[in-house]
Amino acid sequence: MYEATIVIFLLICIAVVALILVQQGKGAGMGASFGAGASNTVFGSVGSGNFLTRSTWILIIAFFGIVTSCSDFLDRTNPNEPDNVTFWVNEDQLENALPPCYEALQKDYLVNWTESTAETVMWGNITSGLSKVSGGKHSYTDGFPFTTYWTGAYSYIYRCNNFLDNYNKAQVAQSKKDVYAAEVKTIRALMYFYLTTFWGDVPWVGEVIQPEDAYIERTPREKVIDQLVEDLKWAAERMPEERYTGDKLGRLDRWGALAILARIALQNERWELAAKTSEYIIENSPYGLYEYEKLFHHEGDVENDPKNIEAIVYSLFVPEIRTQSLPNETCCPTDYIRLNPTKSLVDAYLCTDGKPAKTGLEYYKKTGVQTSSLYKSPEEHYVDYFQNRDPRMKMTLYAPGDKWPGGDDGDPDADKANETFNLPRFASLQNNNRVGANSRTGFYLKKYNDIDLAGSSVGGHGNLNVIRFAEILLIYAEATFELQGKKLTQTQIDYS
């Protein structure tokens, strides 16, 4: 009935317009309507004009009749379009409402916002806001990236709030629908964690609000964190202990909520909560360590290798929906790369004897630091950076001798693609051409890169890790270290 009325209404509108245009043509233009040739005007009274005029008036009367008598009917929501009145009915609808919330776990927020604004990575475009942040030059007059991420985070918070405001309408057992709400509260908590980490005090919006109510004062950070702790505890109590498999891969379980709780507690110096939560995960969860080299590549994704029990919270790759372009941004055969590892990251890797190669940024203003005798300083050759270092360094960065996806590297031949990596490429030293991966820092990420996809338009297929079991071990160690007056026993070190 709804569709039929709309169709009739539209047909009447079209017919009225058509009849007026036909009569306009017969009357030689609207100007003639008020001129001497009145007998041939739109509202003339001779010939076929009488029929057309009567038809026009009949349709106009029908038009206004429908508008005035059926206004309530026409204002009704289309039953074929989902809305908050008709949508929240069954479990299928609850499940279908989850993906828009999970879209918060996207590359822009998990990599660009976090890693690209840190001191360990430099964005390839030196005028970009991302580069300004990591370089300490971002000011209040610069919009991107922070205005973008502020707005984006709150847009996902809105999606989560819309879910939480409506999910209880579903005719589903409370225990079942609470599981969905727990996932959404966990995602919302992660967005608020990012916001409070960068801005401190931020407006707490716990429900859908109207535009006129959007200008509200910031909530003290401590109060926001209190709410997140409460939400995550509520969520963890209602979520399953078992890891999701099959078509539910990528969904958050109890351990995901607790892992985010442990991270938030640590970053906000709530040491006891961080230590207890991380220890509980270590002792009771089905998660553990996995092969580090595979963690950031497609072959190691949980859907491809069931042995990967390290990824607790991750963004599942979904073709054409949740994708990423990291193979091209980390190392591809043309143009400047976007994600450039910095010397700060290189210096952070210890030598194989457990001592630092150099007193890098993390040792600023610290005295009595003993560096490793295994490291050759000053370096004479590029390969020296990689000698006798933590094995994870070569799993994270391209080192001389590695199979190479970056086209021409920095060797003397400036226009010939290399199969193996020898030296970093700098445009100013390579005729300023773009036939290879031009670096800003002299280092390249192997992490996130895929040799088979670098340089293609396909994009990356890998999942993006949000929290791994390894982070839980480190949270336990750091929180315990702080609780015990900055001391750890050897047993505690081995445990973590």
Short mmCIF file of C-alpha atoms in Angstrom, two decimals:
data_model
loop_
_atom_site.label_atom_id
_atom_site.label_comp_id
_atom_site.label_asym_id
_atom_site.label_seq_id
_atom_site.Cartn_x
_atom_site.Cartn_y
_atom_site.Cartn_z
CA MET A 1 0.00 0.00 0.00
CA TYR A 2 2.83 2.38 0.94
CA GLU A 3 4.70 1.83 -2.32
CA ALA A 4 1.48 2.08 -4.43
CA THR A 5 0.55 5.42 -2.89
CA ILE A 6 4.03 6.82 -3.46
CA VAL A 7 3.98 5.66 -7.11
CA ILE A 8 0.54 7.24 -7.74
CA PHE A 9 1.68 10.46 -6.10
CA LEU A 10 4.82 10.63 -8.28
CA LEU A 11 2.84 9.87 -11.45
CA ILE A 12 0.44 12.73 -10.71
CA CYS A 13 3.38 15.10 -10.21
CA ILE A 14 4.93 14.05 -13.51
CA ALA A 15 1.60 14.35 -15.34
CA VAL A 16 1.00 17.87 -14.00
CA VAL A 17 4.43 19.03 -15.12
CA ALA A 18 4.01 17.39 -18.53
CA LEU A 19 0.59 18.95 -19.16
CA ILE A 20 1.82 22.41 -18.22
CA LEU A 21 4.81 22.07 -20.54
CA VAL A 22 2.56 20.88 -23.41
CA GLN A 23 0.25 23.85 -22.93
CA GLN A 24 3.20 26.19 -22.70
CA GLY A 25 4.32 24.98 -26.11
CA LYS A 26 0.85 25.42 -27.59
CA GLY A 27 0.65 28.96 -26.20
CA ALA A 28 4.03 29.96 -27.70
CA GLY A 29 5.68 30.58 -24.37
CA MET A 30 4.71 31.76 -20.94
CA GLY A 31 5.16 35.32 -22.04
CA ALA A 32 2.09 34.95 -24.30
CA SER A 33 -0.03 34.05 -21.28
CA PHE A 34 -0.16 37.68 -20.33
CA GLY A 35 0.03 39.21 -23.81
CA ALA A 36 -2.33 39.93 -26.70
CA GLY A 37 -2.61 36.29 -27.84
CA ALA A 38 -4.61 35.31 -24.81
CA SER A 39 -6.75 32.86 -26.72
CA ASN A 40 -3.72 30.60 -27.16
CA THR A 41 -2.30 30.93 -23.68
CA VAL A 42 -1.80 28.15 -21.19
CA PHE A 43 -5.23 28.78 -19.73
CA GLY A 44 -6.89 29.50 -23.08
CA SER A 45 -10.48 28.48 -23.73
CA VAL A 46 -10.57 27.16 -27.27
CA GLY A 47 -9.81 23.88 -29.03
CA SER A 48 -7.83 21.22 -27.32
CA GLY A 49 -6.75 23.70 -24.66
CA ASN A 50 -10.09 23.14 -22.89
CA PHE A 51 -9.33 19.44 -22.40
CA LEU A 52 -5.75 20.03 -21.35
CA THR A 53 -6.73 22.77 -18.94
CA ARG A 54 -9.45 20.67 -17.30
CA SER A 55 -7.04 17.72 -17.02
CA THR A 56 -4.42 19.92 -15.42
CA TRP A 57 -6.83 21.25 -12.82
CA ILE A 58 -8.12 17.75 -12.01
CA LEU A 59 -4.56 16.48 -11.43
CA ILE A 60 -3.65 19.53 -9.35
CA ILE A 61 -6.74 18.95 -7.17
CA ALA A 62 -5.75 15.25 -6.83
CA PHE A 63 -2.21 16.29 -5.91
CA PHE A 64 -3.31 18.57 -3.08
CA GLY A 65 -5.92 16.05 -2.03
CA ILE A 66 -3.27 13.40 -1.44
CA VAL A 67 -0.95 15.88 0.29
CA THR A 68 -3.61 17.12 2.73
CA SER A 69 -5.54 13.92 3.41
CA CYS A 70 -2.60 11.48 3.57
CA SER A 71 0.09 13.59 5.21
CA ASP A 72 0.40 11.20 8.15
CA PHE A 73 0.63 8.25 5.80
CA LEU A 74 3.29 9.88 3.62
CA ASP A 75 5.34 10.80 6.67
CA ARG A 76 5.56 7.17 7.72
CA THR A 77 8.88 5.35 7.56
CA ASN A 78 9.38 3.07 4.58
CA PRO A 79 8.96 -0.43 6.04
CA ASN A 80 11.58 -1.74 3.61
CA GLU A 81 14.28 0.56 5.04
CA PRO A 82 15.79 -0.29 8.46
CA ASP A 83 15.48 2.26 11.24
CA ASN A 84 15.57 2.30 15.01
CA VAL A 85 11.80 1.75 15.17
CA THR A 86 11.57 -1.37 13.02
CA PHE A 87 15.10 -2.82 12.96
CA TRP A 88 15.91 -4.06 16.46
CA VAL A 89 13.76 -7.18 16.57
CA ASN A 90 15.76 -10.42 16.31
CA GLU A 91 19.26 -11.82 16.76
CA ASP A 92 20.07 -11.68 13.05
CA GLN A 93 19.54 -7.94 13.15
CA LEU A 94 21.77 -7.59 16.19
CA GLU A 95 24.48 -9.50 14.39
CA ASN A 96 24.05 -7.36 11.27
CA ALA A 97 24.42 -4.22 13.36
CA LEU A 98 27.87 -5.25 14.62
CA PRO A 99 30.02 -4.66 11.47
CA PRO A 100 29.52 -0.85 11.40
CA CYS A 101 30.93 -0.76 14.95
CA TYR A 102 33.84 -3.07 14.06
CA GLU A 103 34.79 -0.69 11.25
CA ALA A 104 36.54 1.31 13.98
CA LEU A 105 39.28 -1.32 13.75
CA GLN A 106 40.66 0.05 10.52
CA LYS A 107 44.16 0.84 9.30
CA ASP A 108 43.87 4.62 9.66
CA TYR A 109 43.30 4.27 13.39
CA LEU A 110 45.42 1.20 14.17
CA VAL A 111 48.51 2.22 12.16
CA ASN A 112 48.37 5.84 10.97
CA TRP A 113 47.04 7.32 14.21
CA THR A 114 49.27 5.28 16.51
CA GLU A 115 52.45 4.11 14.77
CA SER A 116 52.73 6.95 12.24
CA THR A 117 52.57 9.63 14.91
CA ALA A 118 55.22 7.98 17.10
CA GLU A 119 58.94 8.76 17.11
CA THR A 120 59.71 5.33 15.62
CA VAL A 121 58.13 5.98 12.20
CA MET A 122 58.29 8.96 9.86
CA TRP A 123 55.57 9.55 7.28
CA GLY A 124 56.93 9.80 3.75
CA ASN A 125 55.34 13.15 2.94
CA ILE A 126 57.33 15.57 5.09
CA THR A 127 54.65 18.27 4.83
CA SER A 128 51.91 15.93 6.07
CA GLY A 129 50.40 16.40 9.50
CA LEU A 130 51.51 12.87 10.40
CA SER A 131 55.15 13.86 9.84
CA LYS A 132 54.67 17.01 11.87
CA VAL A 133 53.41 15.00 14.84
CA SER A 134 56.27 12.49 14.88
CA GLY A 135 58.72 15.34 14.30
CA GLY A 136 57.31 17.46 17.11
CA LYS A 137 56.21 20.28 14.80
CA HIS A 138 52.43 19.90 14.87
CA SER A 139 50.65 23.03 16.11
CA TYR A 140 47.07 24.00 16.89
CA THR A 141 46.75 25.59 13.44
CA ASP A 142 47.35 22.22 11.75
CA GLY A 143 44.09 20.41 11.16
CA PHE A 144 45.07 16.96 9.93
CA PRO A 145 45.59 14.46 11.42
CA PHE A 146 44.09 15.24 14.80
CA THR A 147 40.90 16.94 13.71
CA THR A 148 40.30 13.94 11.44
CA TYR A 149 40.94 11.37 14.15
CA TRP A 150 38.92 13.26 16.76
CA THR A 151 35.91 13.41 14.44
CA GLY A 152 36.40 9.85 13.24
CA ALA A 153 36.65 8.40 16.74
CA TYR A 154 33.44 10.10 17.80
CA SER A 155 31.67 8.93 14.65
CA TYR A 156 32.41 5.34 15.67
CA ILE A 157 31.41 6.11 19.25
CA TYR A 158 28.09 7.31 17.81
CA ARG A 159 27.62 3.96 16.03
CA CYS A 160 28.36 2.12 19.25
CA ASN A 161 26.00 4.33 21.22
CA ASN A 162 23.23 3.82 18.68
CA PHE A 163 23.64 0.06 19.10
CA LEU A 164 23.66 0.27 22.90
CA ASP A 165 20.63 2.56 22.96
CA ASN A 166 18.54 0.10 20.96
CA TYR A 167 19.77 -3.48 21.38
CA ASN A 168 17.50 -4.22 24.34
CA LYS A 169 14.47 -3.85 22.06
CA ALA A 170 15.33 -7.17 20.39
CA GLN A 171 13.14 -10.11 21.32
CA VAL A 172 16.17 -12.18 22.30
CA ALA A 173 17.29 -13.72 25.57
CA GLN A 174 19.07 -11.10 27.66
CA SER A 175 22.21 -13.22 28.01
CA LYS A 176 22.51 -13.50 24.22
CA LYS A 177 22.00 -9.86 23.37
CA ASP A 178 24.31 -8.79 26.18
CA VAL A 179 27.14 -10.59 24.37
CA TYR A 180 26.68 -8.30 21.37
CA ALA A 181 26.48 -5.25 23.62
CA ALA A 182 29.67 -6.35 25.38
CA GLU A 183 31.56 -6.39 22.07
CA VAL A 184 30.29 -2.92 21.22
CA LYS A 185 31.20 -1.52 24.65
CA THR A 186 34.70 -2.91 24.19
CA ILE A 187 35.10 -1.20 20.81
CA ARG A 188 33.81 2.06 22.29
CA ALA A 189 36.30 1.73 25.13
CA LEU A 190 39.16 1.36 22.66
CA MET A 191 38.11 4.56 20.86
CA TYR A 192 37.95 6.43 24.15
CA PHE A 193 41.36 5.04 25.08
CA TYR A 194 42.86 6.57 21.94
CA LEU A 195 41.09 9.87 22.58
CA THR A 196 42.21 10.15 26.22
CA THR A 197 45.76 9.11 25.32
CA PHE A 198 46.12 12.00 22.87
CA TRP A 199 43.88 14.67 24.44
CA GLY A 200 43.55 13.78 28.12
CA ASP A 201 40.17 15.23 29.08
CA VAL A 202 37.55 14.53 26.40
CA PRO A 203 33.75 14.80 26.30
CA TRP A 204 32.11 11.62 27.54
CA VAL A 205 29.18 10.76 25.27
CA GLY A 206 27.50 7.58 26.45
CA GLU A 207 24.35 7.76 24.35
CA VAL A 208 23.13 9.18 21.07
CA ILE A 209 22.72 12.93 21.35
CA GLN A 210 21.19 15.55 19.09
CA PRO A 211 23.33 18.08 17.18
CA GLU A 212 22.24 20.92 19.43
CA ASP A 213 23.61 18.99 22.42
CA ALA A 214 27.01 18.26 20.84
CA TYR A 215 28.84 21.23 22.36
CA ILE A 216 29.55 19.90 25.82
CA GLU A 217 32.41 20.32 28.27
CA ARG A 218 35.24 17.85 28.42
CA THR A 219 35.04 15.17 31.06
CA PRO A 220 38.13 14.76 33.28
CA ARG A 221 40.28 11.92 31.99
CA GLU A 222 40.09 10.03 35.29
CA LYS A 223 36.28 9.91 35.12
CA VAL A 224 36.37 8.67 31.53
CA ILE A 225 38.82 5.94 32.52
CA ASP A 226 36.62 4.98 35.48
CA GLN A 227 33.72 4.49 33.07
CA LEU A 228 35.86 2.44 30.67
CA VAL A 229 37.00 0.17 33.49
CA GLU A 230 33.39 -0.36 34.55
CA ASP A 231 32.28 -1.04 30.96
CA LEU A 232 35.08 -3.50 30.25
CA LYS A 233 34.47 -5.44 33.45
CA TRP A 234 30.78 -5.63 32.56
CA ALA A 235 31.69 -6.80 29.05
CA ALA A 236 34.20 -9.44 30.17
CA GLU A 237 31.63 -11.04 32.48
CA ARG A 238 29.23 -11.59 29.57
CA MET A 239 31.56 -12.60 26.75
CA PRO A 240 32.60 -16.19 25.97
CA GLU A 241 35.87 -17.66 27.21
CA GLU A 242 36.38 -19.65 24.01
CA ARG A 243 38.11 -18.16 20.98
CA TYR A 244 35.80 -17.46 18.07
CA THR A 245 36.30 -19.62 14.97
CA GLY A 246 34.74 -20.11 11.55
CA ASP A 247 32.46 -17.32 10.39
CA LYS A 248 32.84 -15.58 13.76
CA LEU A 249 36.57 -15.00 13.40
CA GLY A 250 37.58 -11.49 14.33
CA ARG A 251 34.90 -10.98 16.96
CA LEU A 252 35.94 -9.97 20.46
CA ASP A 253 35.86 -12.52 23.26
CA ARG A 254 36.32 -12.16 27.03
CA TRP A 255 40.08 -12.02 26.72
CA GLY A 256 39.91 -9.20 24.21
CA ALA A 257 37.94 -7.07 26.65
CA LEU A 258 40.36 -7.91 29.47
CA ALA A 259 43.39 -7.23 27.25
CA ILE A 260 42.10 -3.74 26.46
CA LEU A 261 41.35 -3.26 30.16
CA ALA A 262 44.94 -4.22 31.04
CA ARG A 263 46.33 -1.79 28.45
CA ILE A 264 44.13 1.07 29.66
CA ALA A 265 45.04 0.37 33.30
CA LEU A 266 48.76 0.37 32.56
CA GLN A 267 48.70 3.56 30.48
CA ASN A 268 46.79 5.31 33.27
CA GLU A 269 49.14 4.08 36.01
CA ARG A 270 46.60 1.83 37.67
CA TRP A 271 49.33 -0.67 38.36
CA GLU A 272 47.45 -3.13 40.55
CA LEU A 273 44.56 -3.47 38.09
CA ALA A 274 47.00 -3.85 35.19
CA ALA A 275 49.03 -6.51 37.00
CA LYS A 276 46.03 -8.55 38.18
CA THR A 277 44.23 -8.39 34.83
CA SER A 278 47.28 -9.35 32.78
CA GLU A 279 48.16 -12.18 35.18
CA TYR A 280 44.60 -13.49 34.93
CA ILE A 281 44.88 -13.55 31.12
CA ILE A 282 48.27 -15.29 31.24
CA GLU A 283 47.01 -17.96 33.62
CA ASN A 284 43.55 -18.65 32.20
CA SER A 285 43.22 -17.63 28.56
CA PRO A 286 43.69 -19.91 25.51
CA TYR A 287 46.24 -17.45 24.10
CA GLY A 288 50.02 -17.72 23.92
CA LEU A 289 53.03 -16.83 21.80
CA TYR A 290 53.39 -17.52 18.08
CA GLU A 291 56.12 -17.16 15.43
CA TYR A 292 57.02 -13.48 15.43
CA GLU A 293 58.06 -13.38 11.78
CA LYS A 294 54.61 -14.52 10.61
CA LEU A 295 52.58 -12.30 12.93
CA PHE A 296 52.39 -9.31 10.61
CA HIS A 297 51.92 -11.20 7.36
CA HIS A 298 49.03 -12.88 5.59
CA GLU A 299 50.40 -16.38 6.13
CA GLY A 300 50.24 -15.91 9.88
CA ASP A 301 46.68 -14.61 10.08
CA VAL A 302 44.46 -16.66 12.38
CA GLU A 303 42.21 -17.75 9.52
CA ASN A 304 45.25 -19.14 7.67
CA ASP A 305 47.18 -20.67 10.55
CA PRO A 306 45.29 -22.04 13.59
CA LYS A 307 48.63 -22.12 15.44
CA ASN A 308 48.46 -18.35 15.77
CA ILE A 309 47.17 -18.05 19.32
CA GLU A 310 48.94 -14.73 19.93
CA ALA A 311 46.51 -12.32 18.26
CA ILE A 312 43.94 -11.50 20.95
CA VAL A 313 42.39 -8.41 19.36
CA TYR A 314 42.84 -7.85 15.65
CA SER A 315 41.20 -6.26 12.65
CA LEU A 316 40.10 -9.03 10.31
CA PHE A 317 40.76 -8.45 6.62
CA VAL A 318 37.44 -8.33 4.73
CA PRO A 319 37.73 -7.92 0.93
CA GLU A 320 36.30 -4.61 -0.33
CA ILE A 321 35.14 -3.71 3.18
CA ARG A 322 38.02 -3.65 5.64
CA THR A 323 41.22 -3.45 3.61
CA GLN A 324 44.62 -1.81 3.86
CA SER A 325 47.43 -0.68 1.56
CA LEU A 326 50.43 -1.41 3.76
CA PRO A 327 52.48 -3.44 1.24
CA ASN A 328 52.71 -0.30 -0.91
CA GLU A 329 53.19 2.05 2.03
CA THR A 330 56.05 0.09 3.59
CA CYS A 331 58.11 -0.85 0.54
CA CYS A 332 57.10 -0.79 -3.11
CA PRO A 333 59.08 -0.42 -6.36
CA THR A 334 58.02 3.14 -7.16
CA ASP A 335 58.06 6.52 -5.45
CA TYR A 336 58.64 7.47 -1.81
CA ILE A 337 57.49 4.99 0.78
CA ARG A 338 55.07 6.28 3.40
CA LEU A 339 56.04 4.40 6.57
CA ASN A 340 59.75 5.07 7.15
CA PRO A 341 61.32 3.42 10.22
CA THR A 342 63.45 5.93 12.09
CA LYS A 343 66.86 5.64 13.70
CA SER A 344 65.07 5.73 17.05
CA LEU A 345 63.45 2.40 16.23
CA VAL A 346 66.75 0.91 15.04
CA ASP A 347 68.57 2.00 18.18
CA ALA A 348 65.85 0.47 20.38
CA TYR A 349 66.79 -3.09 19.39
CA LEU A 350 69.19 -4.63 21.87
CA CYS A 351 72.17 -6.75 20.92
CA THR A 352 72.18 -10.51 21.38
CA ASP A 353 73.86 -10.13 24.78
CA GLY A 354 70.90 -8.11 26.06
CA LYS A 355 72.73 -4.79 26.08
CA PRO A 356 71.94 -1.71 23.96
CA ALA A 357 73.90 -1.09 20.79
CA LYS A 358 73.72 2.63 21.47
CA THR A 359 72.30 4.91 24.12
CA GLY A 360 69.32 5.95 22.05
CA LEU A 361 66.32 8.08 22.89
CA GLU A 362 65.06 5.78 25.65
CA TYR A 363 68.33 6.38 27.56
CA TYR A 364 68.14 10.17 27.33
CA LYS A 365 69.74 11.81 30.41
CA LYS A 366 70.49 8.42 31.94
CA THR A 367 73.99 7.72 33.17
CA GLY A 368 75.89 4.51 33.70
CA VAL A 369 74.32 2.73 30.72
CA GLN A 370 76.61 -0.05 29.49
CA THR A 371 76.50 -0.62 25.74
CA SER A 372 77.29 -3.92 24.02
CA SER A 373 80.79 -4.77 22.88
CA LEU A 374 79.21 -6.81 20.07
CA TYR A 375 78.13 -3.69 18.20
CA LYS A 376 80.50 -1.86 15.87
CA SER A 377 80.29 1.86 16.52
CA PRO A 378 80.65 4.04 14.59
CA GLU A 379 79.21 1.99 11.76
CA GLU A 380 81.40 1.64 8.67
CA HIS A 381 78.91 -0.16 6.44
CA TYR A 382 75.13 -0.26 6.24
CA VAL A 383 75.09 -3.94 7.19
CA ASP A 384 76.71 -3.07 10.53
CA TYR A 385 73.36 -1.82 11.84
CA PHE A 386 72.01 -5.38 11.70
CA GLN A 387 74.93 -7.34 13.13
CA ASN A 388 74.49 -9.16 16.46
CA ARG A 389 71.09 -7.61 17.12
CA ASP A 390 67.83 -8.97 18.52
CA PRO A 391 66.58 -11.42 15.82
CA ARG A 392 63.26 -9.57 15.67
CA MET A 393 65.04 -6.60 14.11
CA LYS A 394 65.61 -8.48 10.85
CA MET A 395 62.05 -9.77 11.01
CA THR A 396 60.80 -6.18 11.25
CA LEU A 397 63.16 -4.36 8.87
CA TYR A 398 64.63 -5.23 5.49
CA ALA A 399 68.33 -6.08 5.88
CA PRO A 400 71.04 -6.53 3.23
CA GLY A 401 70.63 -9.86 1.48
CA ASP A 402 66.83 -10.02 1.89
CA LYS A 403 64.58 -10.73 -1.06
CA TRP A 404 63.55 -7.26 -2.20
CA PRO A 405 60.19 -5.86 -3.42
CA GLY A 406 61.40 -2.27 -3.78
CA GLY A 407 62.61 -2.20 -7.40
CA ASP A 408 65.94 -0.40 -7.74
CA ASP A 409 67.71 0.03 -4.41
CA GLY A 410 70.56 2.38 -3.56
CA ASP A 411 73.31 0.57 -5.44
CA PRO A 412 75.32 2.46 -8.12
CA ASP A 413 73.01 1.32 -10.92
CA ALA A 414 70.24 3.92 -10.63
CA ASP A 415 67.58 2.40 -12.87
CA LYS A 416 67.81 -1.38 -12.60
CA ALA A 417 65.52 -3.37 -10.31
CA ASN A 418 67.22 -5.54 -7.69
CA GLU A 419 66.11 -8.97 -6.57
CA THR A 420 67.95 -8.67 -3.26
CA PHE A 421 68.40 -5.67 -1.01
CA ASN A 422 71.83 -4.07 -0.70
CA LEU A 423 71.58 -0.40 0.21
CA PRO A 424 68.81 2.11 0.96
CA ARG A 425 67.65 4.34 -1.86
CA PHE A 426 67.58 8.14 -1.63
CA ALA A 427 66.02 10.01 -4.54
CA SER A 428 68.62 12.80 -4.50
CA LEU A 429 71.38 10.22 -5.04
CA GLN A 430 69.50 8.24 -7.69
CA ASN A 431 68.84 10.89 -10.34
CA ASN A 432 65.59 11.84 -8.54
CA ASN A 433 63.77 9.09 -10.40
CA ARG A 434 60.95 6.94 -9.08
CA VAL A 435 61.89 3.45 -10.21
CA GLY A 436 62.62 2.27 -6.68
CA ALA A 437 61.56 2.62 -3.06
CA ASN A 438 62.89 6.04 -2.08
CA SER A 439 63.44 6.29 1.67
CA ARG A 440 63.45 9.28 3.99
CA THR A 441 65.39 7.55 6.77
CA GLY A 442 67.43 4.77 5.16
CA PHE A 443 65.35 1.90 6.59
CA TYR A 444 62.36 -0.12 5.34
CA LEU A 445 59.63 -2.05 7.15
CA LYS A 446 59.40 -5.74 6.40
CA LYS A 447 56.58 -5.79 8.93
CA TYR A 448 53.23 -5.44 7.10
CA ASN A 449 54.95 -5.87 3.73
CA ASP A 450 54.05 -8.55 1.20
CA ILE A 451 56.50 -9.07 -1.64
CA ASP A 452 53.83 -10.48 -3.93
CA LEU A 453 51.54 -7.47 -3.45
CA ALA A 454 54.01 -4.58 -3.17
CA GLY A 455 53.47 -2.27 -6.12
CA SER A 456 50.14 -3.78 -7.12
CA SER A 457 46.73 -2.14 -6.89
CA VAL A 458 45.30 -5.06 -4.91
CA GLY A 459 46.36 -3.84 -1.47
CA GLY A 460 47.30 -5.84 1.59
CA HIS A 461 45.44 -8.97 2.66
CA GLY A 462 46.80 -9.20 6.20
CA ASN A 463 44.97 -8.69 9.45
CA LEU A 464 46.09 -5.86 11.71
CA ASN A 465 46.97 -6.78 15.27
CA VAL A 466 45.58 -4.54 18.01
CA ILE A 467 46.71 -6.44 21.10
CA ARG A 468 48.89 -9.54 21.18
CA PHE A 469 49.63 -11.96 23.99
CA ALA A 470 53.20 -10.63 24.03
CA GLU A 471 51.86 -7.22 25.10
CA ILE A 472 50.02 -8.85 28.00
CA LEU A 473 53.33 -10.32 29.20
CA LEU A 474 54.94 -6.90 29.04
CA ILE A 475 52.02 -5.25 30.83
CA TYR A 476 52.39 -7.73 33.66
CA ALA A 477 56.14 -7.08 33.88
CA GLU A 478 55.86 -3.28 33.85
CA ALA A 479 52.93 -3.09 36.26
CA THR A 480 54.63 -5.49 38.69
CA PHE A 481 57.88 -3.52 38.35
CA GLU A 482 56.08 -0.35 39.40
CA LEU A 483 54.22 -2.03 42.26
CA GLN A 484 57.44 -3.43 43.72
CA GLY A 485 59.36 -0.17 43.78
CA LYS A 486 60.86 -0.57 40.32
CA LYS A 487 62.20 -4.07 40.93
CA LEU A 488 61.52 -7.50 39.42
CA THR A 489 62.72 -10.90 40.55
CA GLN A 490 64.33 -13.24 38.06
CA THR A 491 61.30 -15.50 38.38
CA GLN A 492 59.00 -12.64 37.42
CA ILE A 493 61.23 -11.75 34.47
CA ASP A 494 61.14 -15.36 33.25
CA TYR A 495 57.36 -15.48 33.76
CA SER A 496 56.82 -12.46 31.58
#
